[in-house]
Coordinates of C-alpha atoms in Angstrom, one line a residue:
X278 CA 124.1 122.0 112.5
X279 CA 126.6 121.8 115.5
X280 CA 127.0 118.5 117.1
X281 CA 128.1 117.7 120.2
X282 CA 129.4 114.5 122.4
X283 CA 128.3 115.3 126.2
X284 CA 130.4 112.4 128.6
X285 CA 128.5 112.0 132.1
X286 CA 130.3 110.1 134.9
X287 CA 129.7 110.6 138.6
X288 CA 133.4 112.2 138.7
X289 CA 136.7 111.8 141.1
X290 CA 138.6 114.2 142.7
X291 CA 141.7 112.2 142.7
X292 CA 143.4 113.8 139.5
X293 CA 145.6 110.8 138.6
X294 CA 142.6 108.3 138.6
X295 CA 140.7 110.9 136.7
X296 CA 143.3 111.0 133.4
X297 CA 143.6 107.4 133.4
X298 CA 139.9 106.6 133.6
X299 CA 137.3 109.3 132.8
X300 CA 140.0 111.1 130.4
X301 CA 140.5 107.9 128.5
X302 CA 137.2 106.9 128.2
X303 CA 136.2 110.6 126.9
X304 CA 139.1 110.2 124.6
X305 CA 138.2 107.1 123.5
X306 CA 134.9 108.2 122.4
X307 CA 135.8 111.2 121.1
X308 CA 138.1 109.3 118.8
X309 CA 134.8 107.3 117.7
X310 CA 132.4 110.5 117.2
X311 CA 135.3 112.8 116.0
X312 CA 133.0 114.7 114.0
X313 CA 131.5 116.2 117.5
X314 CA 133.0 118.6 119.9
X315 CA 133.7 117.4 123.2
X316 CA 132.3 118.2 126.7
X317 CA 132.2 117.0 130.4
X318 CA 129.6 117.0 133.2
X319 CA 129.9 115.1 136.8
X320 CA 126.6 114.0 138.5
X321 CA 128.5 114.6 142.0
X322 CA 128.2 118.2 143.6
X323 CA 130.3 116.8 146.3
X324 CA 133.0 116.4 143.9
X325 CA 132.1 119.5 141.7
X326 CA 132.6 121.8 145.0
X327 CA 135.5 120.2 146.0
X328 CA 137.2 120.8 142.5
X329 CA 136.4 123.7 142.4
X330 CA 137.7 124.7 146.0
X331 CA 140.4 122.7 146.0
X332 CA 142.1 123.1 142.7
X333 CA 140.2 125.7 140.7
X334 CA 138.4 123.6 138.1
X335 CA 135.3 124.5 136.7
X336 CA 133.2 121.1 136.1
X337 CA 129.4 121.3 135.1
X338 CA 126.9 118.7 136.3
X339 CA 124.4 117.7 133.6
X340 CA 121.9 120.5 134.2
X341 CA 124.4 123.3 133.8
X342 CA 126.4 121.3 130.6
X343 CA 122.9 120.9 128.6
X344 CA 122.1 124.4 129.0
X345 CA 125.7 125.5 127.6
X346 CA 125.4 123.5 124.5
X347 CA 122.0 124.9 124.2
X348 CA 123.3 128.6 124.5
X349 CA 126.1 127.6 122.3
X350 CA 123.7 126.7 119.5
X351 CA 124.6 122.8 119.5
X352 CA 121.8 121.2 117.5
X353 CA 122.8 118.2 117.5
X354 CA 124.2 116.5 121.0
X355 CA 125.3 112.8 122.0
X356 CA 125.4 112.2 125.2
X357 CA 127.3 109.4 126.4
X358 CA 126.9 108.0 130.4
X359 CA 129.7 106.0 132.2
X360 CA 127.6 105.1 135.5
X361 CA 128.3 101.4 135.2
X362 CA 123.9 100.3 136.8
X363 CA 120.7 102.3 136.1
X364 CA 120.9 103.9 139.7
X365 CA 120.1 106.8 140.9
X366 CA 122.9 108.6 139.5
X367 CA 122.2 107.2 136.0
X368 CA 118.3 108.2 136.4
X369 CA 119.0 111.8 137.4
X370 CA 120.7 112.4 134.3
X371 CA 118.1 110.9 132.7
X372 CA 115.6 112.8 134.2
X373 CA 117.9 116.1 132.9
X374 CA 118.1 115.1 129.5
X375 CA 114.2 114.4 128.9
X376 CA 113.7 117.6 130.4
X377 CA 116.2 119.6 127.8
X378 CA 114.2 117.6 125.1
X379 CA 112.6 120.4 123.4
X380 CA 115.7 122.9 123.4
X381 CA 117.6 120.3 121.0
X382 CA 117.1 119.1 117.3
X383 CA 118.5 115.4 117.9
X384 CA 119.0 114.8 121.8
X385 CA 120.2 111.3 122.4
X386 CA 121.4 109.3 125.6
X387 CA 123.9 105.6 125.8
X388 CA 123.1 103.3 128.5
X389 CA 125.4 102.7 131.5
X390 CA 127.3 100.1 131.6
X391 CA 125.3 96.7 132.6
X392 CA 122.0 97.3 130.6
X393 CA 121.3 94.3 128.9
X394 CA 122.4 90.6 129.1
X395 CA 124.9 90.7 126.8
X396 CA 126.7 94.0 128.5
X397 CA 127.1 91.2 131.3
X398 CA 128.2 88.8 128.5
X399 CA 130.7 91.4 126.9
X400 CA 131.8 92.6 130.7
X401 CA 133.1 89.2 131.3
X402 CA 135.2 89.2 128.4
X403 CA 136.5 92.5 129.2
X404 CA 137.2 91.7 133.2
X405 CA 139.1 88.4 132.1
X406 CA 141.3 90.5 130.2
X407 CA 142.6 92.6 133.4
X408 CA 142.6 89.6 135.8
X409 CA 146.0 88.0 136.8
X410 CA 147.0 84.5 136.2
X411 CA 145.3 82.7 139.1
X412 CA 146.1 79.2 140.7
X413 CA 143.3 76.7 141.8
X414 CA 142.9 78.5 145.4
X415 CA 142.8 82.0 143.7
X416 CA 139.9 84.3 143.0
X417 CA 139.3 87.8 142.2
X418 CA 136.7 89.9 144.5
X419 CA 135.8 92.8 142.5
X420 CA 133.8 95.4 144.3
X421 CA 130.6 97.0 143.5
X422 CA 129.7 100.7 144.7
X423 CA 125.9 99.4 145.7
X424 CA 123.3 101.4 145.7
X425 CA 119.7 101.7 147.8
X426 CA 117.8 102.2 144.0
X427 CA 116.5 98.6 143.2
X428 CA 119.2 98.4 140.9
X429 CA 121.6 97.3 143.2
X430 CA 120.5 93.8 141.5
X431 CA 122.2 94.4 139.2
X432 CA 125.8 93.1 141.1
X433 CA 124.2 90.2 142.9
X434 CA 122.9 89.2 139.0
X435 CA 126.8 89.3 137.9
X436 CA 127.7 87.6 141.0
X437 CA 125.2 84.8 139.8
X438 CA 126.9 84.6 136.5
X439 CA 129.9 84.4 137.3
X440 CA 128.8 82.2 139.7
X441 CA 126.5 80.3 137.2
X442 CA 129.7 80.0 134.2
X443 CA 132.5 79.0 137.2
X444 CA 134.3 82.0 136.5
X445 CA 136.9 82.8 139.0
X446 CA 135.7 85.8 140.2
X447 CA 133.1 87.2 142.9
X448 CA 131.2 90.3 142.9
X449 CA 130.4 92.7 146.6
X450 CA 129.0 96.0 146.8
X451 CA 130.2 98.4 149.5
X452 CA 126.7 99.8 150.3
X453 CA 124.5 97.3 149.1
X454 CA 124.2 93.2 148.6
X455 CA 126.5 91.5 148.4
X456 CA 127.9 92.2 151.8
X457 CA 131.5 91.2 152.2
X458 CA 130.8 88.5 154.6
X459 CA 129.0 86.8 152.5
X460 CA 131.5 86.6 150.0
X461 CA 134.0 85.7 152.4
X462 CA 131.7 82.6 153.9
X463 CA 132.1 81.2 150.4
X464 CA 135.5 81.6 149.9
X465 CA 135.8 79.6 153.1
X466 CA 133.7 77.2 151.6
X467 CA 135.4 76.8 148.4
X468 CA 139.0 76.5 150.3
X469 CA 140.3 79.8 148.6
X470 CA 143.7 80.6 149.9
X471 CA 144.5 84.0 148.2
X472 CA 142.0 86.6 146.8
X473 CA 143.1 90.0 144.3
X474 CA 140.8 92.6 144.7
X475 CA 139.8 94.9 142.2
X476 CA 137.3 97.9 141.8
X477 CA 134.1 96.8 140.3
X478 CA 134.1 101.1 139.7
X479 CA 134.8 103.4 137.0
X480 CA 137.6 104.9 138.9
X481 CA 139.7 103.5 141.9
X482 CA 138.7 106.6 144.1
X483 CA 138.2 106.8 147.9
X484 CA 135.8 103.4 148.2
X485 CA 138.9 101.2 146.7
X486 CA 141.4 103.3 148.4
X487 CA 139.9 103.5 151.5
X488 CA 137.2 100.9 151.8
X489 CA 138.9 97.7 149.6
X490 CA 142.7 98.2 150.4
X491 CA 143.7 100.3 153.6
X492 CA 144.5 99.2 156.5
X493 CA 141.4 99.4 158.4
X494 CA 140.1 96.9 160.3
X495 CA 136.9 97.2 159.1
X496 CA 138.4 97.1 154.9
X497 CA 137.8 94.7 152.4
X498 CA 141.3 93.6 152.7
X499 CA 141.7 93.7 156.1
X500 CA 138.4 91.5 156.5
X501 CA 140.1 88.5 154.4
X502 CA 143.2 89.1 156.0
X503 CA 141.1 88.1 159.0
X504 CA 139.5 84.9 157.5
X505 CA 142.4 84.1 157.0
X506 CA 142.6 84.8 153.2
X507 CA 145.8 86.0 151.6
X508 CA 144.3 89.4 150.0
X509 CA 146.2 91.6 147.4
X510 CA 144.7 95.3 145.9
X511 CA 144.6 96.2 142.5
X512 CA 143.7 99.8 142.2
X513 CA 142.7 99.8 138.8
X514 CA 139.4 101.5 137.6
X515 CA 137.3 100.1 135.0
X516 CA 137.9 102.7 132.9
X517 CA 141.2 101.6 132.9
X518 CA 140.3 98.6 130.4
X519 CA 139.9 99.4 126.7
X520 CA 137.3 96.4 126.5
X521 CA 135.1 98.1 128.5
X522 CA 135.6 102.0 127.2
X523 CA 134.7 100.1 123.7
X524 CA 131.6 99.2 125.6
X525 CA 130.3 102.8 126.2
X526 CA 131.6 103.8 122.8
X527 CA 129.0 100.8 121.6
X528 CA 126.3 102.1 123.9
X529 CA 126.2 104.9 122.2
X530 CA 126.3 103.9 118.7
X531 CA 123.3 102.1 119.7
X532 CA 121.5 104.9 120.8
X533 CA 122.3 106.9 117.9
X534 CA 121.0 103.7 115.7
X535 CA 118.0 103.7 117.5
X536 CA 117.2 107.3 116.7
X537 CA 117.8 107.2 113.7
X538 CA 115.3 104.0 113.1
X539 CA 112.7 106.2 115.2
X540 CA 113.3 109.0 112.8
X541 CA 113.2 107.0 109.3

């Protein structure tokens, strides 16, 4: 039986970032499942179109990738999402996978990064490993994407979890709560002098470069410095962290184990 591994992410149009994050995740998953042929899909149609037009690079969306695998005779397909939360983009993937359930003998989908309480605990260990040494009046502020989907609460949950453990970091979101104004107010209350800004996103793409680290007056770095807090930006996506890449491997392993138990 032909076996495939399909790795699905939102995608990025930045080649260097793609190599350091998406490619790195795909390679770590491929090494863990070396008996499977590896394929890629992006959920962002905008990025797919941009890469096709600008670079002549053809990347499938999830539906196209699954259709291709079925046509190529793969019957055992393991899929891992590289999304951070169970939001709109992941639901898009899950719906497509469900629509193909009759096209394969085995079809398994691994969950996003933050899918259980154990994930939150494991993520803090992984984030600690990439954080710089901090003085008592320094903090790390992680920038999440945010969402209109109710799963946006994952960012506030992670932030609350950090606070409850006196973990020297906070979490904000570009497109939802917690907002940067809320984070700045808390930093001021704690007498924080310096902040290290890091993306809580798989890749350090547009949001990290423009909304987090740029000189634009509404960037997070500019807003922090206007508030009297020094800000240093780190353009490192989560995919560069081997402990986070391993979390995706473990999520797929768990999904495959559960599928085996169901079949037993």
